XYZ file of C-alpha atoms in Angstrom:
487
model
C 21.987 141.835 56.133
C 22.369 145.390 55.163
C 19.026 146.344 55.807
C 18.968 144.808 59.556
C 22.354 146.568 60.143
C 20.943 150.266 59.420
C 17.603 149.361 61.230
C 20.325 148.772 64.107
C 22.492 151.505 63.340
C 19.640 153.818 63.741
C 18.979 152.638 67.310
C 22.245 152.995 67.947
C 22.444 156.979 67.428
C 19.570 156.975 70.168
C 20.791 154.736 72.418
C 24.657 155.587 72.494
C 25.816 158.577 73.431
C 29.319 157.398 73.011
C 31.819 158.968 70.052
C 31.960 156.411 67.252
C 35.013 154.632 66.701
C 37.483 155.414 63.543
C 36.770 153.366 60.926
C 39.620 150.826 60.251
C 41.339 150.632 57.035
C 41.736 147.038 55.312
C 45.077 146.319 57.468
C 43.853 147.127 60.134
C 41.012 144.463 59.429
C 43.428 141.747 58.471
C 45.483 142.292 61.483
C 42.889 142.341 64.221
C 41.445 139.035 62.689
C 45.174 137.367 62.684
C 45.425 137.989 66.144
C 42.101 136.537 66.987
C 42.777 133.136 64.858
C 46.344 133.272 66.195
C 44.842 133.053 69.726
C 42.154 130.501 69.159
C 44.813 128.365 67.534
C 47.514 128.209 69.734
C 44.982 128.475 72.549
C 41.999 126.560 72.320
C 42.206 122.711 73.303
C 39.379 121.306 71.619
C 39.745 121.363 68.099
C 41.484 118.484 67.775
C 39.111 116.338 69.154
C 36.246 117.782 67.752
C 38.190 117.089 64.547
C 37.958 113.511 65.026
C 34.305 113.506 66.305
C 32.354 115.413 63.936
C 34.730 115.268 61.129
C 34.904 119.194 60.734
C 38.205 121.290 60.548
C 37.121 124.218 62.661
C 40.321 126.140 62.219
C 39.972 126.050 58.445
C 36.354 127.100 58.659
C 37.607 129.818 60.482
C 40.016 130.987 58.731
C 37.786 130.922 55.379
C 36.344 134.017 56.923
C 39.801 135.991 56.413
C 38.637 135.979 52.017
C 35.446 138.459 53.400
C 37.673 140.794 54.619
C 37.853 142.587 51.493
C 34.105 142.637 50.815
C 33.741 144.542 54.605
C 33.088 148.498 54.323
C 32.194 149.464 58.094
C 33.147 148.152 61.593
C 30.145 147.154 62.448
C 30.331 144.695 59.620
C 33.861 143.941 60.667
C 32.602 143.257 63.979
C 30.121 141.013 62.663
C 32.584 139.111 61.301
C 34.478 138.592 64.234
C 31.474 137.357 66.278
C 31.415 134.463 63.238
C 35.225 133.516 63.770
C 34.427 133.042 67.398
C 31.634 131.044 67.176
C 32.787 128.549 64.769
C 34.890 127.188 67.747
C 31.624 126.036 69.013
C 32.939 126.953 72.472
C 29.696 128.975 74.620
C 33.009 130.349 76.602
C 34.321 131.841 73.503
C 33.129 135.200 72.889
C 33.344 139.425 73.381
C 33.274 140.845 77.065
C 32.750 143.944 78.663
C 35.279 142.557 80.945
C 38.973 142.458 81.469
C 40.287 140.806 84.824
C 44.147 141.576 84.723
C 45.766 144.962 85.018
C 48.150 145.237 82.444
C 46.664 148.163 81.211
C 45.357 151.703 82.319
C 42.486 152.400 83.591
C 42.104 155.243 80.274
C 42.712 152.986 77.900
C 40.609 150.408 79.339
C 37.794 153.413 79.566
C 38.168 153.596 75.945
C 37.617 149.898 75.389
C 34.293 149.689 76.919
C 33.382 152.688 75.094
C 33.592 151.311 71.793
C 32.341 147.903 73.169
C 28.719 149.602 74.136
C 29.358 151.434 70.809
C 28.870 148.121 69.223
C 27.826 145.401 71.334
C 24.381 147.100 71.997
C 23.031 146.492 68.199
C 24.747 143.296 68.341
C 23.459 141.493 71.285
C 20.142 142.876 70.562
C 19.604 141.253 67.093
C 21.420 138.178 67.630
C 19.636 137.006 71.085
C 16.247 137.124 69.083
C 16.547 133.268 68.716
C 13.476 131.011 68.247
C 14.242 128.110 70.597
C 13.751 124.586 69.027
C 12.908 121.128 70.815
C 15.834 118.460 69.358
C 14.446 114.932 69.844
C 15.458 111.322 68.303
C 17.519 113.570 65.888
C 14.420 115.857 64.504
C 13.718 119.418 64.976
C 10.071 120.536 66.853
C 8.309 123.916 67.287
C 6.959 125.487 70.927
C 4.118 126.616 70.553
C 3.908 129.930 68.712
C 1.172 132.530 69.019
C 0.293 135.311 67.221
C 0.808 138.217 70.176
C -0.653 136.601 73.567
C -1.168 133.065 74.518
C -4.762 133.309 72.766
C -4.793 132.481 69.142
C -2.642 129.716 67.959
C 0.126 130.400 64.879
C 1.885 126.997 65.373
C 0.690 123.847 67.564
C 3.378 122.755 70.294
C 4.714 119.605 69.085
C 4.688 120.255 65.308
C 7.759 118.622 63.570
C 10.112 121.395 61.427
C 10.723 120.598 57.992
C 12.304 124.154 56.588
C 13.047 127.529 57.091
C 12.700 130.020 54.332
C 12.331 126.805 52.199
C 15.808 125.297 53.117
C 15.781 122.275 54.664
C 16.156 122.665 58.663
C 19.460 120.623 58.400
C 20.765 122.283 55.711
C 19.645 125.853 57.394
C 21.301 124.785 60.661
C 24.386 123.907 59.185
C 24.931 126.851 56.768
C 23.209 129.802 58.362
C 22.349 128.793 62.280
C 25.295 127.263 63.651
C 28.058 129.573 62.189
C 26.515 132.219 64.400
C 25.324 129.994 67.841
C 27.843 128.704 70.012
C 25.857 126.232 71.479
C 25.744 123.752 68.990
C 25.884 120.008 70.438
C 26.628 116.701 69.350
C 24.763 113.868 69.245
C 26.591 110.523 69.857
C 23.344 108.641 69.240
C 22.655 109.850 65.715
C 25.948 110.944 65.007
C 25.171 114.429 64.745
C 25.678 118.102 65.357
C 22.665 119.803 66.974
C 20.822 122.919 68.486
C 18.298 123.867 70.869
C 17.631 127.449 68.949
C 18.034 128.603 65.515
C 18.489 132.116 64.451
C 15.482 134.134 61.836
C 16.777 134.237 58.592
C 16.972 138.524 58.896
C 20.208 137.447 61.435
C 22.234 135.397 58.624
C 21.764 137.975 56.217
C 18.912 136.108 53.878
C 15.988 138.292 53.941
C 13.156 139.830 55.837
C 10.753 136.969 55.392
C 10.591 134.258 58.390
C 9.125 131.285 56.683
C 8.640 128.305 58.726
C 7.350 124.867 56.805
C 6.204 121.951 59.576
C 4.500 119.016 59.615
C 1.380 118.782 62.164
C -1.221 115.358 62.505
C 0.288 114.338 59.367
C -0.233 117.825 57.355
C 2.232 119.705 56.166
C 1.819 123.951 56.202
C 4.053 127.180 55.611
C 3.407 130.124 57.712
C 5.164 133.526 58.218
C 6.939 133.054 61.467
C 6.987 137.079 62.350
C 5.613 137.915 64.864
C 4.863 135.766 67.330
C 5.254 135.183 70.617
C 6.142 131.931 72.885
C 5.275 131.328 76.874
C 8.499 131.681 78.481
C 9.525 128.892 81.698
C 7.526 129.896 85.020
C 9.759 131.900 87.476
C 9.680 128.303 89.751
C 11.543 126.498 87.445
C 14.826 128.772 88.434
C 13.953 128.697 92.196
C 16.242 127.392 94.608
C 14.831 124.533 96.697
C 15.228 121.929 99.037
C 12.363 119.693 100.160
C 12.459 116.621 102.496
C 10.262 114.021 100.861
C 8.682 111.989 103.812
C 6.957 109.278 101.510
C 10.698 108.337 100.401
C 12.587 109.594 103.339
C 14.541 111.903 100.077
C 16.382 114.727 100.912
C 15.550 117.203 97.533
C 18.109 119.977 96.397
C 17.250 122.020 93.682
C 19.859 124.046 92.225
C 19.239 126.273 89.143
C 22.457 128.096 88.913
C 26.202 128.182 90.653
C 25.182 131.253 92.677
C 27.741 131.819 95.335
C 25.017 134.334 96.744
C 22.708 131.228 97.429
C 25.469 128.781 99.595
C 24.735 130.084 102.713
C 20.649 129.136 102.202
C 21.683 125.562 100.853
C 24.115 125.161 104.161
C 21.056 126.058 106.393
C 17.974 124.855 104.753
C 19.743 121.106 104.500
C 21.416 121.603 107.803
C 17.306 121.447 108.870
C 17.162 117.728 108.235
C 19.931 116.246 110.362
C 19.222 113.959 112.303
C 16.460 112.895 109.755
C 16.314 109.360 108.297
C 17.382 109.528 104.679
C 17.267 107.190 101.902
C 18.619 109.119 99.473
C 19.925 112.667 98.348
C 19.099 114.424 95.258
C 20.920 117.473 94.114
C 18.768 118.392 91.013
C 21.229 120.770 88.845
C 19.235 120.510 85.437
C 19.305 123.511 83.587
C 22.090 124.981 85.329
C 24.303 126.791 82.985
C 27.012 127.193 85.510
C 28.911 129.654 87.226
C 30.726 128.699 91.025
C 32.229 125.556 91.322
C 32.156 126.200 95.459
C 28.269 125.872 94.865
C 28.152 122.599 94.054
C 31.380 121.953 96.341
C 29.735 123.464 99.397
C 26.503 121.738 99.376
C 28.226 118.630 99.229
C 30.959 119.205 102.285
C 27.515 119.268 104.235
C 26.086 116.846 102.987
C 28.609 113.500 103.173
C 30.474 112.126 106.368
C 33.733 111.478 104.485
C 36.316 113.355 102.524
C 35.623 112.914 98.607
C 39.063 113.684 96.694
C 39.978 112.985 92.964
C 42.386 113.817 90.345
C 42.651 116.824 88.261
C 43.792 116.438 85.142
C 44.105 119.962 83.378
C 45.336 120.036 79.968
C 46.854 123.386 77.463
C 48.136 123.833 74.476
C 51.724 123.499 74.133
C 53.383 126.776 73.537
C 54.964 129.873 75.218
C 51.233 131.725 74.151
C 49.466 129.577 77.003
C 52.370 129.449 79.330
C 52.987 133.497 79.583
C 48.738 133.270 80.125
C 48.789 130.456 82.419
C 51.947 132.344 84.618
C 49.476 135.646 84.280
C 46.635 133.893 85.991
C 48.888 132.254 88.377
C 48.402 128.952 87.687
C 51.243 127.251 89.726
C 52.830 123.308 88.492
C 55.831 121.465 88.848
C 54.673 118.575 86.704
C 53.764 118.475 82.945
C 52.723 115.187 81.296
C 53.027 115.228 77.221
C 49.376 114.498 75.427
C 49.354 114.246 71.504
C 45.598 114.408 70.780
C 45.538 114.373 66.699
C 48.216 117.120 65.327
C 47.963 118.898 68.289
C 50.540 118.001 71.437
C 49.511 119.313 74.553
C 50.967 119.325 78.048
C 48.797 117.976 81.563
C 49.065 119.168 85.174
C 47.710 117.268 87.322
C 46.173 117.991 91.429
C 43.691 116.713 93.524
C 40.439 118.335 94.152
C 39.558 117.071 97.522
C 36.134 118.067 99.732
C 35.942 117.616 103.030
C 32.705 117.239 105.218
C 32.127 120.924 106.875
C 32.234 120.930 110.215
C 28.467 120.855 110.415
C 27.394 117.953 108.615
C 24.705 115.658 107.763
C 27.112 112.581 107.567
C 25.084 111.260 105.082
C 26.823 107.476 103.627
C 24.245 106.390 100.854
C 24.277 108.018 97.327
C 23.908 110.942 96.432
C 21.948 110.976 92.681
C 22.835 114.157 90.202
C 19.659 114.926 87.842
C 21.061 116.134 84.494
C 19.860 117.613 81.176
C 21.022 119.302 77.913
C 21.082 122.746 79.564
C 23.712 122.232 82.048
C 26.882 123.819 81.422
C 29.958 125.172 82.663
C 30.560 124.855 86.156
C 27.791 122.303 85.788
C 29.435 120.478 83.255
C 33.097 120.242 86.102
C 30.214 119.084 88.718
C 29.187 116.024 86.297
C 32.726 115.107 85.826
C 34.077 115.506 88.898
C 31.125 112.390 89.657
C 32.349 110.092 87.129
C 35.013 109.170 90.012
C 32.730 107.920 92.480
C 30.421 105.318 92.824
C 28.074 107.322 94.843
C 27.767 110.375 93.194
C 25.610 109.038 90.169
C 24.467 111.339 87.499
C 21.319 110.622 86.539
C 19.018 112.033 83.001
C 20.232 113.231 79.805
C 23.576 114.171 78.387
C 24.457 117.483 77.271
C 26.572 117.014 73.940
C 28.418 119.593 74.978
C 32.791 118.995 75.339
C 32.807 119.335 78.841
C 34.693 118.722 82.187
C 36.502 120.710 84.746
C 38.783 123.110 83.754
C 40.029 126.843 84.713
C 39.050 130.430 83.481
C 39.005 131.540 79.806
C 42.121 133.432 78.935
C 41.426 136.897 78.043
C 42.516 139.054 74.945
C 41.899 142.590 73.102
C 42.291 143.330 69.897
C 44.727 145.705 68.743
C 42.521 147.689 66.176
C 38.976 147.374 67.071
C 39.963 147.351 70.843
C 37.496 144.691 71.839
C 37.575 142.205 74.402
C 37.532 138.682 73.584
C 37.921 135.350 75.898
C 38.720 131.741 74.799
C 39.038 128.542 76.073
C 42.042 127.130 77.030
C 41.777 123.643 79.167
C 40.628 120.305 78.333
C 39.923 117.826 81.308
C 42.494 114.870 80.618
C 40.733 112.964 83.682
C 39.553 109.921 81.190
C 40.053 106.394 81.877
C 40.249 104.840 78.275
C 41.655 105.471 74.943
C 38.523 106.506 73.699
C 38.498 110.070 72.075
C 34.683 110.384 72.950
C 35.735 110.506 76.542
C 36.804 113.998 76.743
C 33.172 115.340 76.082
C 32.579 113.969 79.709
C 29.181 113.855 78.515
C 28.575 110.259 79.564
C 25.334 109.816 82.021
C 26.072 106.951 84.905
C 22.204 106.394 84.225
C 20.737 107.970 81.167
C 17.059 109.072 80.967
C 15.472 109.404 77.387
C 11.883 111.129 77.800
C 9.043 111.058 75.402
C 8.716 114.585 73.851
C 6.161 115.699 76.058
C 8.811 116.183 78.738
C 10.551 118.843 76.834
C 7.202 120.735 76.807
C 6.427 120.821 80.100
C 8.034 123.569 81.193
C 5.102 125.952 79.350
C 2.005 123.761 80.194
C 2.249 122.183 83.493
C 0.007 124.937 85.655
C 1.739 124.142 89.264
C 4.990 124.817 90.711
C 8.193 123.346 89.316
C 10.171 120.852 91.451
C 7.594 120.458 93.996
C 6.926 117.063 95.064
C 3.272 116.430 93.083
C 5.317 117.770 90.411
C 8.222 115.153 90.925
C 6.462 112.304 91.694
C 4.196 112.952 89.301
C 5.565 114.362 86.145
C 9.234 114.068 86.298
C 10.417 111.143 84.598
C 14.208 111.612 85.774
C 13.136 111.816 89.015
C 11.211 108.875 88.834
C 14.071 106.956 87.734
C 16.012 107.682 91.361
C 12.397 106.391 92.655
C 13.208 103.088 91.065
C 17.137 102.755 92.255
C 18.364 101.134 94.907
């Protein structure tokens, strides 16, 4: 670790021109991570249930953390630190911001903040998005296909199953050293698992320079130094926004590859095209859609149906005058609370309606409206997929996420006192379930799931035409083939 942090630190004294922070003293330590466990306690919603799900105590793995504290001589290993006592939440929402919406502070001392953010954020964002992306399938770990420095010579075959990293077992590797620093780790309801979709090099978690990879290909069973290597990256299509009308089906196609409130005026107009059209059905493809706003998703389908669609909101916090002073800061307005004990923790629920109306301009479509889901949908995504679990014909249609999703409302925002950084968390749970059963607040069900051979999770880097066209659909897509087969 200390090697990677001076190679860092060095690019650092080129790159920032900024004055470096005072280093803190021990107390100061100990009190900036209090206040950041304080908040995520009393704060975050989810810990409870995960609790119960996966069987881990995330506040006590947390909190574990504190005992380093003493072993930390510089801020930038302090801030290292902090990153890990975020991410254990396993929240993606939960993490450090260059952002700070409320003005409750100057505009100086705010100045000041972002200064020693850059200060340290550059070197850490750098070293800690070098991921290697991994494909998870039937519970096993596989490799893309790694080259040596173009997409010439071969280091790794695509498809070759992952046995170990720097001799550790992939499992055990993912649980100690990968997963304490990615906040995107998943769970797996079919092999009762957590999982990821990326692991971090072994230089990251502090265990050396060497990037030893041991996988099994055709039944033989190599090591190789990872480093360095490079992977094909998703054609530019893939991301495109699109809508098709596909006359062999009479389908009305929407692509949509991120809640981009830039983009609603092209959806509105490019649909609006087709009224007056027969259609069968209507496809909003959202997969890989990490998210961002929900009036995407609402937008595109005020002009799409003929009738208002309106359902509950069930909005859940922490019971305690920390989320209440946030709640009344972000203006969150309720007359109603209804009590929720979800394990130890007791909660409180407000509940509205979220209700769409057809826009004036419509395409008065009646029939069903089919949602094509994956594992990289999140966020805003993840509010979209729930909000269709109350109608019959808005069916969601591929592959759950294992993410803890739903609907729910901005993170609440924070700075520390000593290190002056900028830290959000999550704060609601989506109480919209309709059993007893704890597994329901993932909202990660799928009305009609899709489970692809592995070759689908390849595609993305060796199909040579466009994505999300309709040779590709028809003829490659096995979620969309499913909506092929529905009535």
């Amino acid at each position: 670790m200390l090697k990677y942090l001076h190679f860092f630190c060095s690019l650092l004294i080129i790159n920032v021109i900024n004055a470096q922070p005072p280093e803190l003293s021990k107390q100061q330590m100990y009190d900036d991570f209090d206040f950041l466990f304080e908040k995520v306690q009393k704060v975050s919603p989810h810990m409870a249930i995960r609790k119960q799900i996966t069987g881990i105590d995330i506040l006590s793995n947390i909190y574990k953390l504190r005992e380093s504290i003493d072993t930390i001589n510089s801020n930038i290993l302090f801030t290292d630190m902090l990153h890990r006592a975020l991410y254990l939440a396993m929240e993606p929402h939960n993490d450090f911001t260059d952002i700070y919406p409320y003005h409750d502070r100057d505009s100086s001392f705010i100045g000041q903040v972002l200064d020693y953010y850059y200060y340290y954020f550059q070197y850490y964002k750098y070293g800690h998005y070098r991921v290697l992306p991994l494909v998870y399938f039937n519970g096993d770990y596989y490799l893309p296909q790694l080259y040596h420095s173009d997409e010439k010579n071969i280091k790794i075959p695509a498809r070759s199953k992952l046995l170990k990293v720097n001799g550790i077992p992939i499992e055990e590797y993912n649980r100690q050293w990968s997963m304490p620093l990615y906040t995107e780790s998943r769970w797996d309801f079919i092999y009762k698992k957590l999982f990821t979709t990326a692991i971090f090099p072994p230089y990251v978690a502090g265990l050396g320079d060497d990037f030893l990879l041991t996988y099994e290909h055709n039944g033989v069973i190599r090591e190789i130094e990872a480093f360095p290597y490079y992977i094909k990256s998703a054609p530019s299509t893939k991301f495109s926004p699109k809508v098709h009308y596909l006359q062999k089906d009479d389908i009305l196609y929407i692509r949509v590859p991120e809640m981009d409130a830039s983009q609603i005026e092209f959806y509105k107009s490019e649909i609006l095209k087709y009224k007056g059209k027969l259609i069968k059905k209507v496809v909003i493809d959202v997969r890989a859609n990490e998210g961002g706003n929900d009036a995407v998703w609402e937008q595109i389908l005020a002009v799409i149906i003929d009738k208002p669609v309106e359902a509950t909101q069930k909005l859940c916090f922490k019971d305690n005058n920390l989320v209440r002073e946030c709640l009344e800061r972000d203006r969150i307005v309720y007359t109603k609370e209804i009590p929720l004990i979800i394990g130890n923790d007791t909660l409180f629920c407000i509940e509205d309606t979220r209700n769409i109306a057809p826009a004036e301009k419509s395409l008065s479509y009646e029939g069903n409206i089919y949602v094509l889901t994956d594992r990289d949908c999140y966020s805003s995504t993840l509010a979209f997929i729930a909000f269709c679990e109350n109608f019959d014909n808005l069916i969601t249609v591929g592959t759950p996420t294992g993410y803890l999703g739903g609907e729910g409302i901005r993170p609440f925002y924070f700075i520390l006192p000593n290190t002056m950084h900028i830290f959000i968390t999550s704060c609601s749970l989506d109480g919209n379930i309709k059993t007893d059963n704890i597994e329901d607040y993932y909202h990660d069900k799928v009305k009609i799931p899709v489970y692809p051979d592995i070759d689908y999770y390849y595609i993305e880097t060796e199909y040579e035409g466009d994505f999300y066209n309709e040779e590709y659909l028809y003829n490659h897509d096995p979620v969309f083939k499913k909506v092929l087969e529905l009535e």
